[in-house]
Short mmCIF file of C-alpha atoms in Angstrom, two decimals:
data_model
loop_
_atom_site.label_atom_id
_atom_site.label_comp_id
_atom_site.label_asym_id
_atom_site.label_seq_id
_atom_site.Cartn_x
_atom_site.Cartn_y
_atom_site.Cartn_z
CA MET R 1262 20.00 7.41 20.25
CA LYS R 1263 21.97 8.11 17.10
CA ARG R 1264 20.51 5.44 14.85
CA ALA R 1265 20.74 6.92 11.36
CA ALA R 1266 23.49 4.60 10.15
CA ALA R 1267 21.91 1.51 11.66
CA LEU R 1268 18.59 2.41 10.08
CA LEU R 1269 20.38 2.88 6.77
CA LEU R 1270 21.57 -0.71 6.89
CA LEU R 1271 18.12 -1.93 7.83
CA LEU R 1272 16.74 -0.03 4.86
CA VAL R 1273 19.29 -1.62 2.54
CA LEU R 1274 18.38 -5.05 3.87
CA ALA R 1275 14.64 -4.40 3.96
CA LEU R 1276 14.45 -5.41 7.61
CA PRO R 1277 12.46 -2.65 9.40
CA LEU R 1278 9.33 -3.80 11.16
CA SER R 1279 6.76 -1.13 10.38
CA SER R 1280 3.04 -1.45 10.65
CA SER R 1281 1.11 -1.64 7.42
CA ALA R 1282 -1.43 0.73 8.93
CA GLN R 1283 -0.62 4.03 7.30
CA THR R 1284 -2.85 6.76 5.99
CA GLY R 1285 -2.08 9.81 3.93
CA SER R 1286 1.25 11.52 3.50
CA GLN R 1287 3.11 13.80 5.85
CA PRO R 1288 1.60 17.30 5.48
CA ALA R 1289 3.70 20.30 4.66
CA ALA R 1290 1.87 22.15 7.39
CA SER R 1291 3.19 19.80 10.06
CA ALA R 1292 6.71 21.11 9.60
CA ALA R 1293 7.67 24.10 11.65
CA SER R 1294 10.32 26.55 10.49
CA GLN R 1295 13.83 25.22 11.02
CA PRO R 1296 15.49 26.64 14.11
CA SER R 1297 18.55 28.76 13.48
CA GLY R 1298 20.54 27.15 16.28
CA LEU R 1299 20.56 25.11 19.46
CA ASP R 1300 19.40 27.60 22.08
CA VAL R 1301 18.52 25.24 24.91
CA ALA R 1302 17.21 28.07 27.09
CA SER R 1303 14.57 28.98 24.51
CA PHE R 1304 13.40 25.37 24.40
CA GLU R 1305 13.25 25.18 28.20
CA LYS R 1306 10.79 28.08 28.23
CA ARG R 1307 8.47 26.19 25.88
CA VAL R 1308 8.82 22.61 27.15
CA THR R 1309 6.50 21.24 29.83
CA VAL R 1310 7.25 17.85 31.38
CA ARG R 1311 4.89 16.07 33.72
CA LYS R 1312 4.69 12.57 35.13
CA LEU R 1313 1.08 11.55 35.62
CA PRO R 1314 0.06 9.82 38.87
CA ASN R 1315 -0.02 6.48 37.01
CA GLY R 1316 3.63 6.92 35.95
CA LEU R 1317 3.22 7.98 32.29
CA THR R 1318 5.59 10.79 31.26
CA VAL R 1319 4.30 13.65 29.10
CA ILE R 1320 6.47 16.20 27.25
CA LEU R 1321 4.73 19.17 25.57
CA LEU R 1322 6.29 21.84 23.37
CA ARG R 1323 4.37 24.72 21.86
CA ARG R 1324 5.11 25.69 18.25
CA PRO R 1325 2.45 28.02 16.86
CA GLU R 1326 3.67 28.13 13.26
CA ALA R 1327 0.67 26.13 11.94
CA PRO R 1328 -2.62 24.88 13.48
CA VAL R 1329 -1.41 21.27 13.69
CA PHE R 1330 0.48 19.05 16.09
CA SER R 1331 2.48 15.84 15.94
CA PHE R 1332 2.94 13.27 18.66
CA TYR R 1333 5.26 10.39 19.39
CA THR R 1334 4.26 7.62 21.79
CA PHE R 1335 7.42 5.82 22.88
CA VAL R 1336 6.93 2.43 24.58
CA ASP R 1337 10.12 1.21 26.21
CA ALA R 1338 9.71 -2.35 24.93
CA GLY R 1339 10.76 -3.83 21.61
CA SER R 1340 11.67 -7.19 20.16
CA ALA R 1341 14.45 -7.56 22.74
CA GLN R 1342 11.63 -8.11 25.24
CA ASP R 1343 10.05 -10.95 23.26
CA PRO R 1344 9.56 -13.92 25.63
CA LYS R 1345 11.49 -17.09 24.92
CA GLY R 1346 9.64 -19.14 22.33
CA GLU R 1347 7.55 -16.12 21.32
CA SER R 1348 9.92 -14.12 19.13
CA GLY R 1349 8.12 -11.52 17.04
CA LEU R 1350 5.49 -10.85 19.73
CA ALA R 1351 6.38 -7.16 20.26
CA HIS R 1352 6.01 -6.55 16.54
CA MET R 1353 2.78 -8.53 16.52
CA PHE R 1354 1.22 -6.40 19.25
CA GLU R 1355 2.18 -3.26 17.34
CA HIS R 1356 -0.07 -4.53 14.53
CA MET R 1357 -2.84 -5.19 17.04
CA ALA R 1358 -2.74 -1.60 18.30
CA PHE R 1359 -4.41 -0.53 15.03
CA LYS R 1360 -7.32 -2.96 15.35
CA GLY R 1361 -9.48 -0.72 17.52
CA THR R 1362 -10.93 -0.95 21.01
CA ASP R 1363 -14.04 -2.18 22.77
CA THR R 1364 -15.99 0.64 21.09
CA ILE R 1365 -14.08 1.11 17.83
CA GLY R 1366 -13.90 -1.66 15.22
CA THR R 1367 -16.85 -3.71 16.39
CA THR R 1368 -20.59 -3.95 15.76
CA ASP R 1369 -21.31 -5.69 19.07
CA TYR R 1370 -18.41 -5.95 21.50
CA ALA R 1371 -20.32 -7.97 24.10
CA ALA R 1372 -20.91 -10.72 21.55
CA GLU R 1373 -17.47 -10.31 20.00
CA LYS R 1374 -15.79 -10.72 23.39
CA VAL R 1375 -17.50 -14.07 23.87
CA ALA R 1376 -16.56 -15.13 20.34
CA LEU R 1377 -12.91 -14.16 20.83
CA ALA R 1378 -12.76 -16.19 24.05
CA LYS R 1379 -14.02 -19.22 22.09
CA VAL R 1380 -11.27 -18.60 19.50
CA GLU R 1381 -8.61 -18.79 22.20
CA GLN R 1382 -10.11 -21.93 23.73
CA ALA R 1383 -10.26 -23.63 20.33
CA TYR R 1384 -6.73 -22.53 19.43
CA ALA R 1385 -5.29 -23.84 22.71
CA ALA R 1386 -6.89 -27.23 22.08
CA TYR R 1387 -5.65 -27.34 18.49
CA LEU R 1388 -2.13 -26.28 19.50
CA ASP R 1389 -1.97 -28.96 22.17
CA ALA R 1390 -2.90 -31.64 19.63
CA ARG R 1391 -0.67 -30.22 16.87
CA ASP R 1392 2.42 -30.22 19.08
CA GLN R 1393 1.82 -33.63 20.63
CA ARG R 1394 5.06 -35.56 20.09
CA ILE R 1395 4.05 -38.85 21.71
CA ASN R 1396 1.23 -40.75 19.98
CA PRO R 1397 0.01 -37.82 17.83
CA ASP R 1398 -3.48 -38.10 16.38
CA PRO R 1399 -3.57 -36.44 12.91
CA ALA R 1400 -7.33 -36.90 12.54
CA LYS R 1401 -8.04 -35.26 15.88
CA THR R 1402 -5.60 -32.44 15.07
CA GLU R 1403 -7.36 -31.75 11.77
CA GLN R 1404 -10.74 -31.73 13.50
CA LEU R 1405 -9.53 -29.28 16.16
CA GLN R 1406 -7.96 -27.07 13.51
CA LYS R 1407 -11.25 -26.82 11.66
CA ALA R 1408 -13.05 -25.99 14.92
CA TRP R 1409 -10.54 -23.20 15.63
CA GLN R 1410 -10.86 -21.83 12.09
CA GLN R 1411 -14.64 -21.82 12.42
CA ALA R 1412 -14.35 -19.94 15.72
CA VAL R 1413 -12.16 -17.36 13.98
CA ALA R 1414 -14.75 -16.96 11.22
CA ASP R 1415 -17.53 -16.55 13.80
CA ALA R 1416 -15.59 -13.78 15.60
CA GLU R 1417 -14.91 -11.92 12.35
CA LYS R 1418 -18.64 -11.33 11.87
CA TYR R 1419 -18.46 -8.52 14.42
CA VAL R 1420 -15.42 -6.73 12.98
CA VAL R 1421 -15.59 -3.28 11.42
CA ARG R 1422 -12.30 -3.31 9.52
CA ASN R 1423 -9.88 -0.38 9.69
CA GLN R 1424 -12.32 1.80 11.61
CA PHE R 1425 -9.61 3.18 13.89
CA GLY R 1426 -7.55 4.43 10.94
CA ARG R 1427 -10.59 5.76 9.09
CA ILE R 1428 -11.62 7.91 12.05
CA ILE R 1429 -8.17 9.46 12.13
CA GLU R 1430 -8.06 10.04 8.38
CA GLU R 1431 -11.59 11.48 8.25
CA ASN R 1432 -10.61 14.01 10.92
CA GLY R 1433 -7.50 15.22 9.09
CA GLY R 1434 -4.91 12.89 10.56
CA VAL R 1435 -1.93 12.02 8.36
CA GLY R 1436 1.18 9.90 8.57
CA MET R 1437 -0.34 7.30 10.90
CA ASN R 1438 2.18 4.55 11.47
CA ALA R 1439 4.24 2.65 14.02
CA THR R 1440 7.58 0.91 14.19
CA THR R 1441 8.99 -1.87 16.31
CA THR R 1442 12.75 -1.94 16.81
CA GLU R 1443 14.83 -4.11 19.08
CA ASP R 1444 14.67 -1.46 21.82
CA GLU R 1445 11.25 0.18 21.59
CA THR R 1446 7.88 0.42 19.89
CA VAL R 1447 6.67 3.83 18.74
CA TYR R 1448 3.37 5.20 17.41
CA PHE R 1449 2.91 8.51 15.62
CA TYR R 1450 0.86 10.69 13.29
CA SER R 1451 -0.10 14.35 12.90
CA PHE R 1452 -3.50 15.93 13.56
CA PRO R 1453 -5.24 19.31 13.27
CA VAL R 1454 -5.08 21.11 16.60
CA ASN R 1455 -8.88 21.45 16.75
CA ARG R 1456 -9.05 17.65 17.03
CA PHE R 1457 -6.74 17.50 20.05
CA GLU R 1458 -9.28 16.00 22.45
CA LEU R 1459 -10.34 13.41 19.87
CA TRP R 1460 -6.67 12.45 19.47
CA ALA R 1461 -6.22 12.10 23.24
CA TYR R 1462 -9.27 9.87 23.43
CA LEU R 1463 -8.19 7.68 20.49
CA GLU R 1464 -4.53 7.30 21.44
CA SER R 1465 -5.23 6.52 25.08
CA SER R 1466 -8.11 4.17 24.28
CA ARG R 1467 -6.03 1.79 22.23
CA PHE R 1468 -3.80 1.27 25.26
CA LEU R 1469 -6.70 1.25 27.72
CA HIS R 1470 -8.96 -1.26 25.93
CA PRO R 1471 -6.95 -3.06 23.20
CA VAL R 1472 -8.80 -5.90 21.51
CA MET R 1473 -6.98 -8.82 19.86
CA ARG R 1474 -9.42 -8.97 16.95
CA GLU R 1475 -8.29 -10.46 13.64
CA PHE R 1476 -5.17 -11.67 15.47
CA TYR R 1477 -4.57 -14.86 13.49
CA LYS R 1478 -5.34 -13.18 10.19
CA GLU R 1479 -2.75 -10.51 11.03
CA ARG R 1480 -0.32 -13.19 12.17
CA ASP R 1481 -0.52 -14.66 8.67
CA VAL R 1482 0.46 -11.22 7.34
CA VAL R 1483 3.51 -11.16 9.60
CA MET R 1484 4.50 -14.68 8.54
CA GLU R 1485 4.32 -13.60 4.91
CA GLU R 1486 6.41 -10.58 5.84
CA ARG R 1487 9.08 -12.93 7.16
CA ARG R 1488 8.95 -15.10 4.03
CA MET R 1489 9.43 -12.09 1.77
CA ARG R 1490 11.93 -10.06 3.80
CA ILE R 1491 14.12 -12.78 5.23
CA ASP R 1492 13.49 -16.30 3.96
CA SER R 1493 13.45 -15.18 0.32
CA ASP R 1494 16.32 -12.70 0.68
CA PRO R 1495 19.83 -14.19 1.03
CA ILE R 1496 21.32 -10.97 2.44
CA SER R 1497 18.64 -10.73 5.10
CA ARG R 1498 19.14 -14.39 6.03
CA LEU R 1499 22.87 -13.74 6.32
CA VAL R 1500 22.31 -10.76 8.62
CA GLU R 1501 19.91 -12.78 10.78
CA GLN R 1502 22.44 -15.61 11.16
CA PHE R 1503 25.28 -13.12 11.67
CA THR R 1504 23.37 -11.42 14.49
CA THR R 1505 22.52 -14.74 16.13
CA ALA R 1506 26.18 -15.75 16.02
CA ALA R 1507 27.38 -12.43 17.46
CA PHE R 1508 24.98 -12.48 20.42
CA THR R 1509 24.63 -15.55 22.60
CA ALA R 1510 22.85 -14.75 25.87
CA SER R 1511 21.97 -11.18 24.80
CA PRO R 1512 18.36 -10.10 24.18
CA TYR R 1513 19.55 -9.25 20.65
CA HIS R 1514 20.05 -12.95 19.90
CA THR R 1515 16.62 -13.54 18.34
CA PRO R 1516 15.29 -11.78 15.21
CA GLY R 1517 12.77 -9.00 15.70
CA VAL R 1518 10.41 -10.32 13.05
CA GLY R 1519 10.41 -13.68 14.85
CA TYR R 1520 11.32 -17.24 14.03
CA PHE R 1521 8.79 -18.93 11.79
CA SER R 1522 8.05 -21.66 14.34
CA ASP R 1523 7.25 -19.01 16.97
CA LEU R 1524 5.04 -17.07 14.57
CA GLN R 1525 3.08 -20.25 13.92
CA SER R 1526 2.51 -20.85 17.61
CA PHE R 1527 1.98 -17.80 19.80
CA SER R 1528 -1.57 -16.73 20.48
CA ALA R 1529 -3.71 -13.66 21.03
CA THR R 1530 -3.58 -14.52 24.73
CA ASP R 1531 0.22 -14.34 24.57
CA ALA R 1532 0.01 -10.92 22.89
CA MET R 1533 -2.32 -9.66 25.60
CA ASP R 1534 0.07 -10.94 28.26
CA PHE R 1535 2.89 -9.03 26.57
CA PHE R 1536 0.77 -5.89 26.55
CA ASN R 1537 -0.13 -6.22 30.23
CA LYS R 1538 3.53 -6.62 31.20
CA TYR R 1539 5.18 -3.95 29.06
CA TYR R 1540 2.52 -1.40 28.05
CA VAL R 1541 2.32 0.03 31.55
CA PRO R 1542 2.17 3.83 32.05
CA ALA R 1543 5.60 3.92 33.71
CA ASN R 1544 7.01 2.43 30.50
CA ILE R 1545 5.40 4.99 28.16
CA TYR R 1546 6.71 8.43 27.14
CA LEU R 1547 4.43 10.76 25.21
CA ALA R 1548 5.76 13.82 23.38
CA VAL R 1549 3.43 16.33 21.69
CA VAL R 1550 4.72 19.23 19.59
CA GLY R 1551 2.74 21.86 17.71
CA ASP R 1552 0.24 24.67 18.07
CA ILE R 1553 -0.90 23.61 21.53
CA ASP R 1554 -1.24 25.59 24.75
CA PRO R 1555 0.18 23.39 27.55
CA ALA R 1556 -2.21 25.00 30.04
CA GLN R 1557 -5.14 23.71 27.98
CA ALA R 1558 -3.56 20.54 26.60
CA MET R 1559 -2.25 19.05 29.83
CA PRO R 1560 -5.66 18.73 31.54
CA ILE R 1561 -6.98 16.91 28.46
CA ILE R 1562 -4.01 14.54 28.46
CA GLU R 1563 -4.45 13.93 32.18
CA LYS R 1564 -8.15 13.25 31.66
CA TYR R 1565 -7.63 10.55 29.03
CA PHE R 1566 -4.16 9.11 29.59
CA GLY R 1567 -4.68 9.23 33.34
CA ARG R 1568 -7.28 6.48 32.81
CA LEU R 1569 -4.53 3.93 32.11
CA PRO R 1570 -4.25 1.75 35.21
CA THR R 1571 -1.12 1.96 37.34
CA ARG R 1572 0.96 -1.18 37.06
CA PRO R 1573 4.56 -1.92 38.08
CA ARG R 1574 7.32 -1.22 35.59
CA PRO R 1575 8.72 -4.51 34.19
CA ASP R 1576 11.99 -5.91 35.47
CA GLU R 1577 14.83 -4.44 33.39
CA ARG R 1578 17.33 -7.24 34.04
CA VAL R 1579 18.45 -9.21 30.99
CA SER R 1580 20.96 -11.94 30.27
CA GLU R 1581 24.35 -10.75 29.09
CA SER R 1582 26.83 -12.53 26.84
CA GLU R 1583 30.31 -13.37 28.03
CA ALA R 1584 33.16 -11.43 26.45
CA GLN R 1585 33.96 -12.81 22.99
CA LYS R 1586 37.40 -14.41 22.85
CA SER R 1587 37.72 -15.54 19.24
CA GLU R 1588 36.40 -14.60 15.83
CA ARG R 1589 33.04 -16.05 14.83
CA ARG R 1590 32.12 -16.58 11.20
CA VAL R 1591 28.96 -17.22 9.19
CA LEU R 1592 29.24 -18.22 5.54
CA ILE R 1593 26.38 -18.62 3.06
CA ARG R 1594 27.01 -19.72 -0.52
CA GLU R 1595 24.24 -19.00 -2.98
CA GLU R 1596 23.73 -17.72 -6.49
CA ALA R 1597 23.01 -14.24 -5.20
CA GLN R 1598 24.51 -10.78 -4.80
CA PRO R 1599 27.64 -11.19 -2.61
CA PHE R 1600 27.70 -9.27 0.65
CA TYR R 1601 30.16 -8.74 3.48
CA ILE R 1602 29.43 -7.71 7.07
CA GLU R 1603 31.49 -7.77 10.24
CA GLY R 1604 30.79 -6.50 13.75
CA TYR R 1605 32.63 -5.74 16.98
CA HIS R 1606 31.06 -5.77 20.43
CA ARG R 1607 30.82 -2.43 22.22
CA PRO R 1608 29.08 -1.17 25.41
CA ASP R 1609 25.53 0.18 25.48
CA TYR R 1610 24.48 3.77 24.77
CA LEU R 1611 25.24 4.91 28.33
CA SER R 1612 28.96 4.26 27.87
CA ALA R 1613 31.20 7.30 28.34
CA ASP R 1614 32.70 6.41 24.95
CA ASP R 1615 29.37 6.55 23.11
CA PRO R 1616 30.21 9.97 21.56
CA VAL R 1617 33.53 8.54 20.33
CA TYR R 1618 31.70 5.77 18.48
CA ASP R 1619 29.44 8.43 16.95
CA VAL R 1620 32.45 10.34 15.67
CA ILE R 1621 33.96 7.16 14.21
CA THR R 1622 30.64 6.44 12.50
CA ASP R 1623 30.64 9.87 10.88
CA LEU R 1624 34.27 9.56 9.78
CA LEU R 1625 33.63 6.25 8.10
CA SER R 1626 30.16 6.63 6.66
CA ASP R 1627 28.71 10.13 6.40
CA GLY R 1628 28.27 10.79 2.70
CA ARG R 1629 30.63 10.82 -0.25
CA THR R 1630 33.45 12.37 1.74
CA SER R 1631 33.47 9.52 4.25
CA ARG R 1632 36.48 7.25 4.41
CA LEU R 1633 34.82 4.00 3.40
CA TYR R 1634 33.03 5.57 0.46
CA ARG R 1635 36.17 7.28 -0.79
CA SER R 1636 38.30 4.17 -0.44
CA LEU R 1637 36.06 1.27 -1.48
CA VAL R 1638 33.55 2.97 -3.79
CA ARG R 1639 35.32 5.95 -5.37
CA ASP R 1640 39.03 5.11 -5.43
CA GLN R 1641 39.37 1.32 -5.51
CA ARG R 1642 36.02 0.81 -7.24
CA ILE R 1643 35.44 -2.54 -5.61
CA ALA R 1644 32.14 -1.80 -3.84
CA ALA R 1645 28.75 -0.37 -4.70
CA ALA R 1646 28.22 0.68 -1.08
CA ALA R 1647 30.17 0.57 2.17
CA ALA R 1648 29.60 1.86 5.70
CA GLY R 1649 30.62 1.47 9.31
CA PHE R 1650 28.28 2.40 12.15
CA SER R 1651 27.33 1.90 15.76
CA GLY R 1652 23.99 0.81 17.20
CA PHE R 1653 23.42 -2.59 15.57
CA PRO R 1654 20.93 -4.11 16.01
CA GLY R 1655 19.93 -1.75 18.86
CA SER R 1656 21.70 0.44 21.38
CA LYS R 1657 19.93 -0.05 24.71
CA TYR R 1658 22.08 -3.08 25.54
CA PRO R 1659 25.69 -3.89 24.61
CA HIS R 1660 25.69 -4.13 20.83
CA LEU R 1661 27.86 -4.02 17.71
CA PHE R 1662 29.84 -1.50 15.76
CA ALA R 1663 29.31 -3.02 12.32
CA PHE R 1664 30.83 -2.65 8.88
CA TYR R 1665 29.27 -3.77 5.62
CA ALA R 1666 30.06 -3.56 1.92
CA VAL R 1667 28.47 -4.72 -1.33
CA PRO R 1668 31.00 -5.79 -3.99
CA ILE R 1669 30.57 -4.81 -7.62
CA PRO R 1670 30.83 -7.55 -10.29
CA GLY R 1671 34.32 -8.98 -10.57
CA HIS R 1672 35.21 -8.37 -6.92
CA THR R 1673 34.86 -10.57 -3.87
CA PRO R 1674 33.88 -10.25 -0.21
CA ASP R 1675 37.50 -11.04 0.70
CA GLU R 1676 38.66 -7.92 -1.16
CA LEU R 1677 36.14 -5.89 0.81
CA ARG R 1678 37.33 -7.40 4.09
CA LYS R 1679 40.92 -6.38 3.37
CA ALA R 1680 39.91 -2.87 2.33
CA ILE R 1681 37.77 -2.38 5.44
CA HIS R 1682 40.57 -3.59 7.68
CA ALA R 1683 42.97 -1.16 6.03
CA GLU R 1684 40.66 1.71 7.04
CA ILE R 1685 40.32 0.30 10.56
CA ASP R 1686 44.11 0.13 10.87
CA LYS R 1687 44.35 3.80 9.93
CA LEU R 1688 41.98 4.67 12.79
CA LYS R 1689 44.20 2.69 15.15
CA THR R 1690 47.57 4.06 14.04
CA GLN R 1691 47.00 7.51 12.54
CA ASP R 1692 45.43 10.60 14.06
CA VAL R 1693 42.59 12.14 12.11
CA SER R 1694 43.33 15.63 10.85
CA ASP R 1695 42.08 18.74 12.64
CA ALA R 1696 39.98 19.64 9.61
CA GLU R 1697 38.36 16.20 9.40
CA LEU R 1698 37.50 16.13 13.09
CA GLU R 1699 36.06 19.64 12.97
CA MET R 1700 33.97 18.72 9.94
CA VAL R 1701 32.51 15.76 11.82
CA LYS R 1702 31.51 17.93 14.76
CA THR R 1703 29.94 20.53 12.48
CA ARG R 1704 27.93 17.89 10.63
CA TYR R 1705 26.69 16.41 13.89
CA LYS R 1706 25.35 19.76 15.06
CA ALA R 1707 23.74 20.40 11.67
CA ALA R 1708 22.05 17.00 11.74
CA LEU R 1709 20.52 17.73 15.14
CA ILE R 1710 19.26 21.10 13.95
CA ARG R 1711 17.66 19.44 10.92
CA SER R 1712 15.96 16.85 13.12
CA LEU R 1713 14.37 19.65 15.13
CA GLY R 1714 13.00 21.33 12.02
CA SER R 1715 9.61 19.60 12.11
CA ASN R 1716 7.04 18.91 14.79
CA ALA R 1717 7.33 15.17 14.15
CA GLY R 1718 11.13 15.16 14.32
CA LEU R 1719 11.22 17.16 17.51
CA ALA R 1720 8.54 15.00 19.16
CA GLN R 1721 10.64 11.94 18.37
CA GLU R 1722 13.81 13.48 19.82
CA LEU R 1723 12.03 14.64 22.97
CA ALA R 1724 10.38 11.31 23.67
CA ALA R 1725 13.49 9.25 22.98
CA SER R 1726 15.77 11.44 25.11
CA GLU R 1727 13.32 11.50 27.99
CA ALA R 1728 12.90 7.72 27.81
CA ARG R 1729 16.58 6.85 27.55
CA TYR R 1730 18.11 9.54 29.80
CA HIS R 1731 15.08 10.73 31.82
CA ASP R 1732 15.90 14.24 30.60
CA TRP R 1733 14.97 15.63 27.19
CA ARG R 1734 17.89 18.09 27.39
CA GLU R 1735 20.29 15.23 26.78
CA MET R 1736 19.77 15.61 23.03
CA PHE R 1737 21.48 19.01 23.31
CA ARG R 1738 24.18 17.77 25.66
CA ASP R 1739 25.24 15.31 23.00
CA ILE R 1740 26.69 18.25 21.09
CA ASP R 1741 28.99 19.10 24.00
CA LYS R 1742 30.05 15.48 24.32
CA ILE R 1743 30.89 15.28 20.63
CA ASP R 1744 32.87 18.52 20.88
CA LYS R 1745 35.04 16.97 23.61
CA VAL R 1746 36.05 13.92 21.55
CA THR R 1747 39.77 14.02 20.75
CA LYS R 1748 42.05 12.34 18.24
CA ALA R 1749 43.47 10.27 21.07
CA ASP R 1750 39.96 9.10 22.00
CA ILE R 1751 39.39 7.85 18.47
CA ARG R 1752 42.64 5.85 18.42
CA ARG R 1753 42.04 4.47 21.92
CA VAL R 1754 38.50 3.28 21.21
CA ALA R 1755 39.47 1.87 17.81
CA ASN R 1756 42.29 -0.16 19.35
CA GLN R 1757 40.22 -1.52 22.22
CA THR R 1758 37.19 -2.38 20.07
CA PHE R 1759 38.35 -3.44 16.61
CA THR R 1760 40.28 -6.57 17.56
CA ASP R 1761 40.36 -9.98 15.88
CA ALA R 1762 38.99 -11.80 18.94
CA ASN R 1763 36.07 -9.36 19.22
CA ARG R 1764 34.98 -9.79 15.61
CA THR R 1765 32.01 -11.62 14.08
CA VAL R 1766 31.97 -11.99 10.29
CA GLY R 1767 29.15 -12.71 7.85
CA ILE R 1768 29.84 -13.54 4.21
CA LEU R 1769 27.41 -14.16 1.38
CA ASP R 1770 29.47 -15.54 -1.47
CA THR R 1771 28.40 -16.60 -4.93
CA ALA R 1772 27.92 -20.35 -5.11
CA ALA R 1773 30.10 -22.12 -7.61
CA ALA R 1774 28.28 -23.54 -10.61
CA PRO R 1775 27.67 -27.30 -10.22
CA ALA R 1776 30.27 -29.45 -11.92
CA GLN R 1777 29.09 -30.97 -15.19
CA GLN R 1778 28.81 -34.73 -15.10
CA PRO R 1779 30.58 -36.80 -17.79
CA GLY R 1780 28.24 -37.46 -20.66
CA GLY R 1781 26.00 -34.64 -19.60
CA PRO R 1782 24.54 -31.98 -21.87
CA LYS R 1783 27.02 -29.97 -23.91
#
């Protein structure tokens, strides 16, 4: 669950998939005082974990520093679960979760429900005609498209826009947002503690009675998001093609934002099918942290979240890629900022060597004292930025340990490749110093302490650890695992992972200027 470096790359490349539904800013009051250490016993006294009869897991932690609380709803389904031909659907449903319910966001749900059914019927007819490959009928397709668009307009008459978010904001909620990654979808905001029951009603209702209103309008927003973030950004297009080349049968093969052809085709019915399959209580982990009394809070949570119907947990089996046996390479030539990225396959987050990869990440990329920064940015002055990190593009399934670097003017991706490989060779052939290894372990502990310094941060850690390990205490056990990593472990893992045959490379190189034709302009 250590995703800081991977998220850093996604930030650089402008690839995160976050909902546009956001209200307010994070309040100072939502942060609790930073803990002085990692006393697991003290946390155990304050943490309550309960699995509801329908399978939903609840984790509560009382922090009475301020009369507020934060929550983190972790749904164990992300873009890796997108059905074939429907890439981007997990992200699309995340947007839909802000559109309200059968009682919020509508002036007349009975009439709206009928209108939305007509939208789906009209869209199915239009899609069938649009995708007809044998004897297509353009006139009929145009007619059906207009009928579908009219049905959409008729359904919009009942919509009360942004009502769900307004209710939260009007009652003191701040920081409302959501994020879809490859591995999960999460929802979060902070609320005054005297609105706890309202929160429980609102948060459970959007998963009890979601409504696919304004679906096609929101789909247009997502398509524009793809145009801006990927299609118009050479680095993002490189990373998308690099990821596709690195993963063949893996669920990480397709982009989280979705292929454009899929975005133009999937329907509100498809989104509802995705919800029914993956948004089941047994697949949801809810963490709440703040000035709450578990004895009072748990009955309220049971009352509202217990309404979610029991459904079977989805099948966890996925396709897996065969072991890579030769280097793969993606090259894009454009008049754009050059960029270099390479990745090496590694096991999923449950691997016994996961802490070793975390230590290697810290050695290479944590701040201005990290090896890649010192070598490529400070000393050789060939890069504006450089990093190496685990967890790309996710960590739930076998994934990549990736390296990237951005050359400064006058330097090339090939120079960066050689410099990165020089640092990799050092990991393989030279032991790290005692001081360097101790510094890594100290930083790791400090980073965990910082993450626990706010209600929101702690709720995130609790939910993620409970979801991934079925035990929230695992976030503390990570410290012990990091402490046990040795110099020999680092060399062993580096040698078994960073091999030529296990490497996928992505290069964005500056396109050469077109040759001037004889007799052309001077």
